[in-house]
Structures are given as C-alpha cells and as structure tokens.
Amino acid sequence: MVLSQAVNQAAELPPVEVCASKQSQGPAERYLVYPPVWGAWLTLMDLAESPDGDRQGLEVDRILRGWLRSTVRLSDAAGRERSLARRELDALPVALSDELAQTGVELMERQRQILGLDAEAFDSGWRMSVGDDELELVPWTLGTRNAELRRCLALDSGGELTLDLGAFERAAMCRCANWRLADGSLGPVTQTEVSQWPVPLGEEASARLEALNDPAAEEGDVLAACARAGQEHPDLAVAELCLGYGWTSSDVAALPACDAQRALAALRVLRGAAPRAADPAQSTALEAVQDGLTTILVRDD
C-alpha cells in the first residue's frame, strides 16, 4: 500500500502522446509514453547487464529497447492500446525512437519535481522527504542481508551462479525503509509498493541505502595501501583490536579513544617483544650437564 500522496500523484501522471506519420499521405500513428515504474526499471537493468554481470557495461541498445517496450503503447482510432511488437520496435525510425525515449526522460523529471526529493542524515541513517511525507532509511544487519542474499542466488541451466539483483534491491528496500506516519510511528514498505514506485524515488532511495549498507569500491584499495605502507587506518586498527583481544567491532567502537589506543599500543609491544621459541639443541646441551656444576654455555648463533 502506497502511503505517500506525492508518490501516488507522480505514479499516476497521464501518458504523453507522440504522433508520427507512417507515410507522408497516411494516417498519423499515435504513441502513448507512460512513465516507467521502478520494478520494471530494475528488471530492465538486469536484462541489459554485460555478460560478466557488470552494470557499468550496460548495453545501451538493450536498455532503449526495453525502455520502449515497457513504457510505450500504440493507440488505434478506437482508443485501444497495445505494446509494440518486436518487428515494430525494429522498424522505428531513429529520430522517432529517440523522441519517445526523451519523452520518457521528461516524464521522470516531472515525477522528480512532484516528489520533491530531499534527504537529511541522522544517527542511524537517512530521512528522505517525499512530498509532505517522510521515508526513513536505516542499514540492515549482516544476518538480514545474508538471508535475503540466499533467496536471490540461484544456479542457471549451465550451473553458473546468478544473482537476481532487482529482487535483492527490492528486498533491501523493504527491510531497510519505512514510512514515518503522522502519529510518529513507522509503516512498512511492501514489495508491491516498491515495484510500483516512480523511478526517481526508487533510484534515490536505493543510492542512499547503498551508501549505508555497502562500503565504497575504493575503500578496499585504501586499506591495502595503508597496510603495505604501515600507515594507520581506523578499520585496520579495529580489526587488529578484535583479533588481538577477541572483541567485536561494537565493543571497540564503544571504548574511549585513549583506552583503545593504549590497548592497541600494548598489543603491538607484546607482539614485538614476543620471546623466541626454545632452541632444542640448547635444551639438549643443558640437560647433559651434571647437577651441582656451574656451567657457562657459549653458543655461536
């Protein structure tokens, strides 16, 4: 159930009509362009992924085709509407397909203006303004993330592991997002609602959640560089304290900074001053000395 009036208004924008003549003397064809919904957009992104699953390498042609098939309807003289067949899609003039796609982009921009999206950080996450309503976003726990990830992983017919990324993103939204109601309580976000969200809302909320739930791609490189250079990094210090004392990251985060630094310094001193292991040859030589004698044993290391 959609709780936001602004979301309803943006989702119910009427289609925009684009007319084109099939022939110079023929009747004009009427195309109706509807704003896409986020669920269809996620599916389109998944289908347009590069073979290695990298969304950075999305195939533009597949995106455009999927966009047109999901948002454009052909209307006849009687007002009946239908989606474009593949052959009709292939036969579209480039200028017309570009105009249809651009019309869809303009519709999404109108939706963004209606939604009036804005965000403010708070201790646990983000509060997004959506019209006169508020969507609260908080990070999920590792256990919750893993439970949803298991549901979205599968083997294809060739035995290769696949991830339904669209389903995973919708699950993250349902787990991590709630509407703040007029009485101050929180109302859940449902799968059906999320799938029907306007694309600007889905993309904005998803980007905010990704920042909460996933480390930036370059963070691993920074950690590796700090480790190689022997430079301090907060995450490396936390990991060192957890490994050294058996603490959790929450335990470490709750420590006064000076106590944490003392514990870390002590741990490093102890590791650096660790006694050498007993030399078996030395033990054998000492055992061979008779009791009651003072012996000076000189070894050349």
PDB file of C-alpha atoms in Angstrom:
ATOM      1  CA  MET A   1       0.000   0.000   0.000  1.00  0.00           C
ATOM      2  CA  VAL A   2       1.450   3.370  -1.045  1.00  0.00           C
ATOM      3  CA  LEU A   3       1.275   5.769   1.886  1.00  0.00           C
ATOM      4  CA  SER A   4       2.548   8.921   0.187  1.00  0.00           C
ATOM      5  CA  GLN A   5       0.231  11.268  -1.676  1.00  0.00           C
ATOM      6  CA  ALA A   6       3.189  12.592  -3.681  1.00  0.00           C
ATOM      7  CA  VAL A   7       4.100   9.048  -4.767  1.00  0.00           C
ATOM      8  CA  ASN A   8       0.530   8.438  -5.889  1.00  0.00           C
ATOM      9  CA  GLN A   9       0.469  11.695  -7.815  1.00  0.00           C
ATOM     10  CA  ALA A  10       3.798  11.017  -9.532  1.00  0.00           C
ATOM     11  CA  ALA A  11       2.866   7.424 -10.366  1.00  0.00           C
ATOM     12  CA  GLU A  12      -0.445   8.465 -11.900  1.00  0.00           C
ATOM     13  CA  LEU A  13       0.906  11.050 -14.330  1.00  0.00           C
ATOM     14  CA  PRO A  14      -1.035  10.709 -17.591  1.00  0.00           C
ATOM     15  CA  PRO A  15       0.834   9.454 -20.658  1.00  0.00           C
ATOM     16  CA  VAL A  16       2.238  11.876 -23.213  1.00  0.00           C
ATOM     17  CA  GLU A  17       1.112  11.475 -26.824  1.00  0.00           C
ATOM     18  CA  VAL A  18       3.660  11.427 -29.642  1.00  0.00           C
ATOM     19  CA  CYS A  19       2.342  11.359 -33.222  1.00  0.00           C
ATOM     20  CA  ALA A  20       4.239  10.142 -36.274  1.00  0.00           C
ATOM     21  CA  SER A  21       3.156   9.562 -39.885  1.00  0.00           C
ATOM     22  CA  LYS A  22       3.805   6.100 -41.225  1.00  0.00           C
ATOM     23  CA  GLN A  23       3.767   7.545 -44.743  1.00  0.00           C
ATOM     24  CA  SER A  24       3.580  11.126 -45.922  1.00  0.00           C
ATOM     25  CA  GLN A  25      -0.005  10.629 -47.092  1.00  0.00           C
ATOM     26  CA  GLY A  26      -1.015   8.062 -44.470  1.00  0.00           C
ATOM     27  CA  PRO A  27      -2.712   8.498 -41.103  1.00  0.00           C
ATOM     28  CA  ALA A  28      -0.606   9.510 -38.128  1.00  0.00           C
ATOM     29  CA  GLU A  29       0.253   6.799 -35.628  1.00  0.00           C
ATOM     30  CA  ARG A  30      -0.390   7.699 -32.008  1.00  0.00           C
ATOM     31  CA  TYR A  31       2.185   6.600 -29.451  1.00  0.00           C
ATOM     32  CA  LEU A  32       1.471   6.993 -25.756  1.00  0.00           C
ATOM     33  CA  VAL A  33       4.501   7.262 -23.487  1.00  0.00           C
ATOM     34  CA  TYR A  34       3.948   6.281 -19.844  1.00  0.00           C
ATOM     35  CA  PRO A  35       6.417   6.960 -17.026  1.00  0.00           C
ATOM     36  CA  PRO A  36       8.241   3.729 -16.115  1.00  0.00           C
ATOM     37  CA  VAL A  37       7.939   2.140 -12.685  1.00  0.00           C
ATOM     38  CA  TRP A  38      10.950   1.163 -10.622  1.00  0.00           C
ATOM     39  CA  GLY A  39      10.245  -2.584 -10.640  1.00  0.00           C
ATOM     40  CA  ALA A  40      10.250  -2.663 -14.451  1.00  0.00           C
ATOM     41  CA  TRP A  41      13.341  -0.452 -14.483  1.00  0.00           C
ATOM     42  CA  LEU A  42      15.249  -2.894 -12.221  1.00  0.00           C
ATOM     43  CA  THR A  43      14.280  -5.800 -14.463  1.00  0.00           C
ATOM     44  CA  LEU A  44      15.433  -3.827 -17.485  1.00  0.00           C
ATOM     45  CA  MET A  45      18.791  -3.112 -15.834  1.00  0.00           C
ATOM     46  CA  ASP A  46      19.273  -6.801 -15.069  1.00  0.00           C
ATOM     47  CA  LEU A  47      18.488  -7.825 -18.654  1.00  0.00           C
ATOM     48  CA  ALA A  48      20.863  -5.216 -20.032  1.00  0.00           C
ATOM     49  CA  GLU A  49      23.858  -6.238 -17.913  1.00  0.00           C
ATOM     50  CA  SER A  50      27.108  -7.121 -19.595  1.00  0.00           C
ATOM     51  CA  PRO A  51      27.944 -10.872 -19.656  1.00  0.00           C
ATOM     52  CA  ASP A  52      30.169 -10.569 -16.564  1.00  0.00           C
ATOM     53  CA  GLY A  53      27.321  -9.009 -14.556  1.00  0.00           C
ATOM     54  CA  ASP A  54      28.869  -5.550 -14.541  1.00  0.00           C
ATOM     55  CA  ARG A  55      26.228  -2.811 -14.593  1.00  0.00           C
ATOM     56  CA  GLN A  56      28.901  -0.357 -15.649  1.00  0.00           C
ATOM     57  CA  GLY A  57      28.901  -2.112 -19.023  1.00  0.00           C
ATOM     58  CA  LEU A  58      25.159  -1.968 -19.656  1.00  0.00           C
ATOM     59  CA  GLU A  59      24.199  -2.414 -23.287  1.00  0.00           C
ATOM     60  CA  VAL A  60      22.636   0.862 -24.405  1.00  0.00           C
ATOM     61  CA  ASP A  61      20.654  -0.700 -27.244  1.00  0.00           C
ATOM     62  CA  ARG A  62      19.060  -3.260 -24.929  1.00  0.00           C
ATOM     63  CA  ILE A  63      18.185  -0.540 -22.425  1.00  0.00           C
ATOM     64  CA  LEU A  64      16.499   1.542 -25.137  1.00  0.00           C
ATOM     65  CA  ARG A  65      14.553  -1.410 -26.499  1.00  0.00           C
ATOM     66  CA  GLY A  66      13.448  -2.497 -23.054  1.00  0.00           C
ATOM     67  CA  TRP A  67      12.514   1.071 -22.162  1.00  0.00           C
ATOM     68  CA  LEU A  68      10.315   1.437 -25.265  1.00  0.00           C
ATOM     69  CA  ARG A  69       8.637  -1.926 -24.803  1.00  0.00           C
ATOM     70  CA  SER A  70       7.784  -1.257 -21.170  1.00  0.00           C
ATOM     71  CA  THR A  71       6.639   2.370 -21.441  1.00  0.00           C
ATOM     72  CA  VAL A  72       5.282   2.970 -24.960  1.00  0.00           C
ATOM     73  CA  ARG A  73       1.830   1.950 -26.182  1.00  0.00           C
ATOM     74  CA  LEU A  74       0.430   2.211 -29.696  1.00  0.00           C
ATOM     75  CA  SER A  75      -3.099   3.612 -29.745  1.00  0.00           C
ATOM     76  CA  ASP A  76      -5.557   2.977 -32.603  1.00  0.00           C
ATOM     77  CA  ALA A  77      -8.508   5.086 -33.773  1.00  0.00           C
ATOM     78  CA  ALA A  78     -10.829   3.365 -31.297  1.00  0.00           C
ATOM     79  CA  GLY A  79      -8.561   4.278 -28.386  1.00  0.00           C
ATOM     80  CA  ARG A  80      -7.339   0.717 -27.838  1.00  0.00           C
ATOM     81  CA  GLU A  81      -3.756   0.452 -26.637  1.00  0.00           C
ATOM     82  CA  ARG A  82      -1.123  -2.238 -27.063  1.00  0.00           C
ATOM     83  CA  SER A  83       2.598  -2.585 -26.625  1.00  0.00           C
ATOM     84  CA  LEU A  84       4.938  -2.559 -29.594  1.00  0.00           C
ATOM     85  CA  ALA A  85       5.783  -5.871 -31.242  1.00  0.00           C
ATOM     86  CA  ARG A  86       9.458  -6.624 -31.769  1.00  0.00           C
ATOM     87  CA  ARG A  87       9.222  -6.055 -35.527  1.00  0.00           C
ATOM     88  CA  GLU A  88       7.528  -2.694 -34.934  1.00  0.00           C
ATOM     89  CA  LEU A  89      10.241  -1.762 -32.485  1.00  0.00           C
ATOM     90  CA  ASP A  90      12.934  -2.662 -35.025  1.00  0.00           C
ATOM     91  CA  ALA A  91      11.166  -0.618 -37.711  1.00  0.00           C
ATOM     92  CA  LEU A  92      11.002   2.592 -35.670  1.00  0.00           C
ATOM     93  CA  PRO A  93      12.933   5.465 -37.265  1.00  0.00           C
ATOM     94  CA  VAL A  94      15.878   6.520 -35.111  1.00  0.00           C
ATOM     95  CA  ALA A  95      14.512  10.049 -34.714  1.00  0.00           C
ATOM     96  CA  LEU A  96      11.168   8.690 -33.500  1.00  0.00           C
ATOM     97  CA  SER A  97      12.687   6.216 -31.032  1.00  0.00           C
ATOM     98  CA  ASP A  98      14.878   8.989 -29.651  1.00  0.00           C
ATOM     99  CA  GLU A  99      11.844  11.254 -29.266  1.00  0.00           C
ATOM    100  CA  LEU A 100       9.915   8.533 -27.440  1.00  0.00           C
ATOM    101  CA  ALA A 101      12.836   7.876 -25.105  1.00  0.00           C
ATOM    102  CA  GLN A 102      13.349  11.582 -24.461  1.00  0.00           C
ATOM    103  CA  THR A 103       9.650  11.942 -23.658  1.00  0.00           C
ATOM    104  CA  GLY A 104      10.066   9.223 -21.035  1.00  0.00           C
ATOM    105  CA  VAL A 105      13.035  11.067 -19.524  1.00  0.00           C
ATOM    106  CA  GLU A 106      10.982  14.282 -19.354  1.00  0.00           C
ATOM    107  CA  LEU A 107       8.161  12.405 -17.636  1.00  0.00           C
ATOM    108  CA  MET A 108      10.569  11.132 -14.987  1.00  0.00           C
ATOM    109  CA  GLU A 109      11.847  14.659 -14.443  1.00  0.00           C
ATOM    110  CA  ARG A 110       8.256  15.808 -13.864  1.00  0.00           C
ATOM    111  CA  GLN A 111       7.893  12.985 -11.349  1.00  0.00           C
ATOM    112  CA  ARG A 112      11.033  14.121  -9.561  1.00  0.00           C
ATOM    113  CA  GLN A 113       9.618  17.634  -9.254  1.00  0.00           C
ATOM    114  CA  ILE A 114       6.319  16.303  -7.863  1.00  0.00           C
ATOM    115  CA  LEU A 115       8.150  14.109  -5.353  1.00  0.00           C
ATOM    116  CA  GLY A 116      10.362  16.971  -4.142  1.00  0.00           C
ATOM    117  CA  LEU A 117      13.025  14.526  -3.001  1.00  0.00           C
ATOM    118  CA  ASP A 118      15.410  15.653  -0.293  1.00  0.00           C
ATOM    119  CA  ALA A 119      17.387  13.830   2.385  1.00  0.00           C
ATOM    120  CA  GLU A 120      18.799  14.566   5.822  1.00  0.00           C
ATOM    121  CA  ALA A 121      21.239  12.340   7.693  1.00  0.00           C
ATOM    122  CA  PHE A 122      20.563  11.238  11.262  1.00  0.00           C
ATOM    123  CA  ASP A 123      22.412   8.954  13.660  1.00  0.00           C
ATOM    124  CA  SER A 124      21.109   5.695  12.198  1.00  0.00           C
ATOM    125  CA  GLY A 125      20.625   6.537   8.537  1.00  0.00           C
ATOM    126  CA  TRP A 126      18.697   8.907   6.261  1.00  0.00           C
ATOM    127  CA  ARG A 127      15.318  10.640   6.411  1.00  0.00           C
ATOM    128  CA  MET A 128      14.061  11.302   2.911  1.00  0.00           C
ATOM    129  CA  SER A 129      11.395  13.917   2.272  1.00  0.00           C
ATOM    130  CA  VAL A 130       8.893  12.690  -0.322  1.00  0.00           C
ATOM    131  CA  GLY A 131       6.376  15.472  -0.838  1.00  0.00           C
ATOM    132  CA  ASP A 132       4.812  16.038   2.577  1.00  0.00           C
ATOM    133  CA  ASP A 133       5.810  12.562   3.748  1.00  0.00           C
ATOM    134  CA  GLU A 134       8.998  11.082   5.140  1.00  0.00           C
ATOM    135  CA  LEU A 135      10.780   7.856   4.284  1.00  0.00           C
ATOM    136  CA  GLU A 136      13.246   6.600   6.882  1.00  0.00           C
ATOM    137  CA  LEU A 137      16.217   4.540   5.695  1.00  0.00           C
ATOM    138  CA  VAL A 138      18.420   2.536   8.084  1.00  0.00           C
ATOM    139  CA  PRO A 139      21.182  -0.017   7.404  1.00  0.00           C
ATOM    140  CA  TRP A 140      20.434  -3.696   7.651  1.00  0.00           C
ATOM    141  CA  THR A 141      22.302  -6.258   9.724  1.00  0.00           C
ATOM    142  CA  LEU A 142      24.644  -8.830   8.244  1.00  0.00           C
ATOM    143  CA  GLY A 143      22.230 -11.623   9.186  1.00  0.00           C
ATOM    144  CA  THR A 144      19.313  -9.936   7.425  1.00  0.00           C
ATOM    145  CA  ARG A 145      21.434  -9.185   4.371  1.00  0.00           C
ATOM    146  CA  ASN A 146      22.644 -12.783   4.139  1.00  0.00           C
ATOM    147  CA  ALA A 147      19.110 -14.154   4.495  1.00  0.00           C
ATOM    148  CA  GLU A 148      17.905 -12.043   1.556  1.00  0.00           C
ATOM    149  CA  LEU A 149      21.026 -12.801  -0.469  1.00  0.00           C
ATOM    150  CA  ARG A 150      20.417 -16.545  -0.141  1.00  0.00           C
ATOM    151  CA  ARG A 151      16.902 -16.108  -1.547  1.00  0.00           C
ATOM    152  CA  CYS A 152      18.217 -14.188  -4.552  1.00  0.00           C
ATOM    153  CA  LEU A 153      21.046 -16.579  -5.510  1.00  0.00           C
ATOM    154  CA  ALA A 154      20.423 -19.442  -7.925  1.00  0.00           C
ATOM    155  CA  LEU A 155      22.147 -21.682 -10.442  1.00  0.00           C
ATOM    156  CA  ASP A 156      21.297 -21.265 -14.114  1.00  0.00           C
ATOM    157  CA  SER A 157      20.912 -24.139 -16.584  1.00  0.00           C
ATOM    158  CA  GLY A 158      24.680 -24.186 -17.100  1.00  0.00           C
ATOM    159  CA  GLY A 159      25.443 -24.450 -13.400  1.00  0.00           C
ATOM    160  CA  GLU A 160      26.635 -20.833 -13.152  1.00  0.00           C
ATOM    161  CA  LEU A 161      25.733 -18.804 -10.078  1.00  0.00           C
ATOM    162  CA  THR A 162      23.327 -15.922 -10.773  1.00  0.00           C
ATOM    163  CA  LEU A 163      22.041 -13.096  -8.572  1.00  0.00           C
ATOM    164  CA  ASP A 164      18.603 -11.592  -9.103  1.00  0.00           C
ATOM    165  CA  LEU A 165      19.844  -8.095  -8.387  1.00  0.00           C
ATOM    166  CA  GLY A 166      16.439  -6.491  -8.887  1.00  0.00           C
ATOM    167  CA  ALA A 167      14.855  -8.778  -6.295  1.00  0.00           C
ATOM    168  CA  PHE A 168      17.787  -8.128  -3.950  1.00  0.00           C
ATOM    169  CA  GLU A 169      17.386  -4.336  -4.229  1.00  0.00           C
ATOM    170  CA  ARG A 170      13.641  -4.569  -3.600  1.00  0.00           C
ATOM    171  CA  ALA A 171      14.281  -6.794  -0.572  1.00  0.00           C
ATOM    172  CA  ALA A 172      16.797  -4.284   0.786  1.00  0.00           C
ATOM    173  CA  MET A 173      14.221  -1.514   0.438  1.00  0.00           C
ATOM    174  CA  CYS A 174      11.524  -3.500   2.255  1.00  0.00           C
ATOM    175  CA  ARG A 175      13.928  -4.409   5.058  1.00  0.00           C
ATOM    176  CA  CYS A 176      15.561  -1.008   5.486  1.00  0.00           C
ATOM    177  CA  ALA A 177      12.878   1.559   4.600  1.00  0.00           C
ATOM    178  CA  ASN A 178       9.758   2.642   6.496  1.00  0.00           C
ATOM    179  CA  TRP A 179       7.274   5.459   6.096  1.00  0.00           C
ATOM    180  CA  ARG A 180       7.053   7.750   9.117  1.00  0.00           C
ATOM    181  CA  LEU A 181       3.358   8.169   9.790  1.00  0.00           C
ATOM    182  CA  ALA A 182       1.516  11.236  11.093  1.00  0.00           C
ATOM    183  CA  ASP A 183       1.450   9.815  14.634  1.00  0.00           C
ATOM    184  CA  GLY A 184       5.223   9.285  14.610  1.00  0.00           C
ATOM    185  CA  SER A 185       5.081   5.525  14.155  1.00  0.00           C
ATOM    186  CA  LEU A 186       6.716   3.699  11.253  1.00  0.00           C
ATOM    187  CA  GLY A 187       4.779   1.993   8.465  1.00  0.00           C
ATOM    188  CA  PRO A 188       6.356  -0.821   6.417  1.00  0.00           C
ATOM    189  CA  VAL A 189       7.256  -0.605   2.749  1.00  0.00           C
ATOM    190  CA  THR A 190       5.872  -3.566   0.779  1.00  0.00           C
ATOM    191  CA  GLN A 191       7.266  -5.395  -2.251  1.00  0.00           C
ATOM    192  CA  THR A 192       4.225  -4.481  -4.349  1.00  0.00           C
ATOM    193  CA  GLU A 193       4.522  -0.816  -3.440  1.00  0.00           C
ATOM    194  CA  VAL A 194       8.253  -0.677  -4.170  1.00  0.00           C
ATOM    195  CA  SER A 195       7.771  -2.251  -7.596  1.00  0.00           C
ATOM    196  CA  GLN A 196       5.264   0.498  -8.487  1.00  0.00           C
ATOM    197  CA  TRP A 197       7.365   3.395  -7.216  1.00  0.00           C
ATOM    198  CA  PRO A 198       8.344   6.118  -9.685  1.00  0.00           C
ATOM    199  CA  VAL A 199      11.892   5.539 -10.918  1.00  0.00           C
ATOM    200  CA  PRO A 200      13.304   8.778  -9.375  1.00  0.00           C
ATOM    201  CA  LEU A 201      12.176   7.673  -5.901  1.00  0.00           C
ATOM    202  CA  GLY A 202      13.480   4.141  -6.299  1.00  0.00           C
ATOM    203  CA  GLU A 203      16.853   5.251  -7.629  1.00  0.00           C
ATOM    204  CA  GLU A 204      17.332   7.958  -4.988  1.00  0.00           C
ATOM    205  CA  ALA A 205      16.353   5.687  -2.089  1.00  0.00           C
ATOM    206  CA  SER A 206      18.494   2.849  -3.479  1.00  0.00           C
ATOM    207  CA  ALA A 207      21.547   5.096  -3.758  1.00  0.00           C
ATOM    208  CA  ARG A 208      21.089   6.249  -0.153  1.00  0.00           C
ATOM    209  CA  LEU A 209      20.764   2.661   1.064  1.00  0.00           C
ATOM    210  CA  GLU A 210      23.816   1.568  -0.890  1.00  0.00           C
ATOM    211  CA  ALA A 211      25.848   4.262   0.854  1.00  0.00           C
ATOM    212  CA  LEU A 212      24.597   2.932   4.217  1.00  0.00           C
ATOM    213  CA  ASN A 213      24.978  -0.783   3.507  1.00  0.00           C
ATOM    214  CA  ASP A 214      27.964  -1.157   1.184  1.00  0.00           C
ATOM    215  CA  PRO A 215      31.481   0.227   1.543  1.00  0.00           C
ATOM    216  CA  ALA A 216      32.686   2.342  -1.351  1.00  0.00           C
ATOM    217  CA  ALA A 217      34.542   0.359  -4.009  1.00  0.00           C
ATOM    218  CA  GLU A 218      37.803   2.234  -3.388  1.00  0.00           C
ATOM    219  CA  GLU A 219      37.852   1.551   0.371  1.00  0.00           C
ATOM    220  CA  GLY A 220      39.454  -1.858  -0.098  1.00  0.00           C
ATOM    221  CA  ASP A 221      42.232  -0.301  -2.162  1.00  0.00           C
ATOM    222  CA  VAL A 222      42.834   2.328   0.510  1.00  0.00           C
ATOM    223  CA  LEU A 223      43.038  -0.348   3.219  1.00  0.00           C
ATOM    224  CA  ALA A 224      45.517  -2.385   1.184  1.00  0.00           C
ATOM    225  CA  ALA A 225      47.671   0.682   0.523  1.00  0.00           C
ATOM    226  CA  CYS A 226      47.698   1.594   4.241  1.00  0.00           C
ATOM    227  CA  ALA A 227      48.638  -1.964   5.193  1.00  0.00           C
ATOM    228  CA  ARG A 228      51.519  -2.006   2.699  1.00  0.00           C
ATOM    229  CA  ALA A 229      52.793   1.393   3.827  1.00  0.00           C
ATOM    230  CA  GLY A 230      52.379   0.631   7.526  1.00  0.00           C
ATOM    231  CA  GLN A 231      50.125   3.666   7.942  1.00  0.00           C
ATOM    232  CA  GLU A 232      47.263   3.972  10.399  1.00  0.00           C
ATOM    233  CA  HIS A 233      43.696   3.394   9.230  1.00  0.00           C
ATOM    234  CA  PRO A 234      40.678   3.203  11.569  1.00  0.00           C
ATOM    235  CA  ASP A 235      39.365  -0.049  10.095  1.00  0.00           C
ATOM    236  CA  LEU A 236      42.760  -1.731  10.345  1.00  0.00           C
ATOM    237  CA  ALA A 237      43.033  -0.651  13.981  1.00  0.00           C
ATOM    238  CA  VAL A 238      39.567  -2.045  14.745  1.00  0.00           C
ATOM    239  CA  ALA A 239      40.422  -5.336  13.046  1.00  0.00           C
ATOM    240  CA  GLU A 240      43.701  -5.559  14.981  1.00  0.00           C
ATOM    241  CA  LEU A 241      41.976  -4.986  18.325  1.00  0.00           C
ATOM    242  CA  CYS A 242      39.264  -7.527  17.532  1.00  0.00           C
ATOM    243  CA  LEU A 243      41.825 -10.163  16.554  1.00  0.00           C
ATOM    244  CA  GLY A 244      44.094  -9.379  19.494  1.00  0.00           C
ATOM    245  CA  TYR A 245      41.537  -9.267  22.294  1.00  0.00           C
ATOM    246  CA  GLY A 246      38.576 -11.208  20.940  1.00  0.00           C
ATOM    247  CA  TRP A 247      36.389  -8.102  20.943  1.00  0.00           C
ATOM    248  CA  THR A 248      33.632  -7.290  18.490  1.00  0.00           C
ATOM    249  CA  SER A 249      33.703  -4.155  16.370  1.00  0.00           C
ATOM    250  CA  SER A 250      30.862  -2.799  18.550  1.00  0.00           C
ATOM    251  CA  ASP A 251      32.987  -3.399  21.657  1.00  0.00           C
ATOM    252  CA  VAL A 252      35.848  -1.460  20.093  1.00  0.00           C
ATOM    253  CA  ALA A 253      33.591   1.381  18.934  1.00  0.00           C
ATOM    254  CA  ALA A 254      32.294   1.835  22.494  1.00  0.00           C
ATOM    255  CA  LEU A 255      35.787   2.199  24.006  1.00  0.00           C
ATOM    256  CA  PRO A 256      37.122   5.638  24.951  1.00  0.00           C
ATOM    257  CA  ALA A 257      39.588   6.586  22.232  1.00  0.00           C
ATOM    258  CA  CYS A 258      42.542   6.822  24.659  1.00  0.00           C
ATOM    259  CA  ASP A 259      41.808   3.344  26.080  1.00  0.00           C
ATOM    260  CA  ALA A 260      41.615   1.887  22.603  1.00  0.00           C
ATOM    261  CA  GLN A 261      44.947   3.487  21.677  1.00  0.00           C
ATOM    262  CA  ARG A 262      46.565   2.144  24.861  1.00  0.00           C
ATOM    263  CA  ALA A 263      45.238  -1.352  24.187  1.00  0.00           C
ATOM    264  CA  LEU A 264      46.463  -1.196  20.600  1.00  0.00           C
ATOM    265  CA  ALA A 265      49.908   0.058  21.656  1.00  0.00           C
ATOM    266  CA  ALA A 266      50.188  -2.693  24.299  1.00  0.00           C
ATOM    267  CA  LEU A 267      49.197  -5.324  21.777  1.00  0.00           C
ATOM    268  CA  ARG A 268      51.869  -4.155  19.349  1.00  0.00           C
ATOM    269  CA  VAL A 269      54.534  -4.010  22.073  1.00  0.00           C
ATOM    270  CA  LEU A 270      53.707  -7.543  23.197  1.00  0.00           C
ATOM    271  CA  ARG A 271      53.851  -8.834  19.635  1.00  0.00           C
ATOM    272  CA  GLY A 272      57.151  -7.109  19.013  1.00  0.00           C
ATOM    273  CA  ALA A 273      58.653  -8.406  22.271  1.00  0.00           C
ATOM    274  CA  ALA A 274      57.407 -11.972  21.972  1.00  0.00           C
ATOM    275  CA  PRO A 275      60.052 -14.386  23.382  1.00  0.00           C
ATOM    276  CA  ARG A 276      61.906 -16.588  20.956  1.00  0.00           C
ATOM    277  CA  ALA A 277      60.968 -20.239  20.915  1.00  0.00           C
ATOM    278  CA  ALA A 278      63.249 -22.516  22.922  1.00  0.00           C
ATOM    279  CA  ASP A 279      66.147 -23.936  20.894  1.00  0.00           C
ATOM    280  CA  PRO A 280      66.018 -27.772  21.007  1.00  0.00           C
ATOM    281  CA  ALA A 281      69.820 -28.017  20.706  1.00  0.00           C
ATOM    282  CA  GLN A 282      70.296 -25.711  23.678  1.00  0.00           C
ATOM    283  CA  SER A 283      67.850 -27.728  25.784  1.00  0.00           C
ATOM    284  CA  THR A 284      69.695 -30.952  24.955  1.00  0.00           C
ATOM    285  CA  ALA A 285      73.075 -29.440  25.876  1.00  0.00           C
ATOM    286  CA  LEU A 286      71.803 -28.156  29.198  1.00  0.00           C
ATOM    287  CA  GLU A 287      70.186 -31.452  30.120  1.00  0.00           C
ATOM    288  CA  ALA A 288      73.542 -33.167  29.527  1.00  0.00           C
ATOM    289  CA  VAL A 289      75.292 -31.076  32.203  1.00  0.00           C
ATOM    290  CA  GLN A 290      75.688 -32.839  35.552  1.00  0.00           C
ATOM    291  CA  ASP A 291      73.863 -31.405  38.536  1.00  0.00           C
ATOM    292  CA  GLY A 292      75.943 -29.458  41.042  1.00  0.00           C
ATOM    293  CA  LEU A 293      78.325 -27.955  38.496  1.00  0.00           C
ATOM    294  CA  THR A 294      78.418 -24.337  37.410  1.00  0.00           C
ATOM    295  CA  THR A 295      78.446 -24.293  33.669  1.00  0.00           C
ATOM    296  CA  ILE A 296      78.895 -21.444  31.248  1.00  0.00           C
ATOM    297  CA  LEU A 297      77.492 -22.362  27.878  1.00  0.00           C
ATOM    298  CA  VAL A 298      78.692 -20.242  24.956  1.00  0.00           C
ATOM    299  CA  ARG A 299      76.899 -20.667  21.675  1.00  0.00           C
ATOM    300  CA  ASP A 300      77.760 -19.119  18.375  1.00  0.00           C
ATOM    301  CA  ASP A 301      74.459 -18.067  16.765  1.00  0.00           C
TER     302      ASP A 301
END
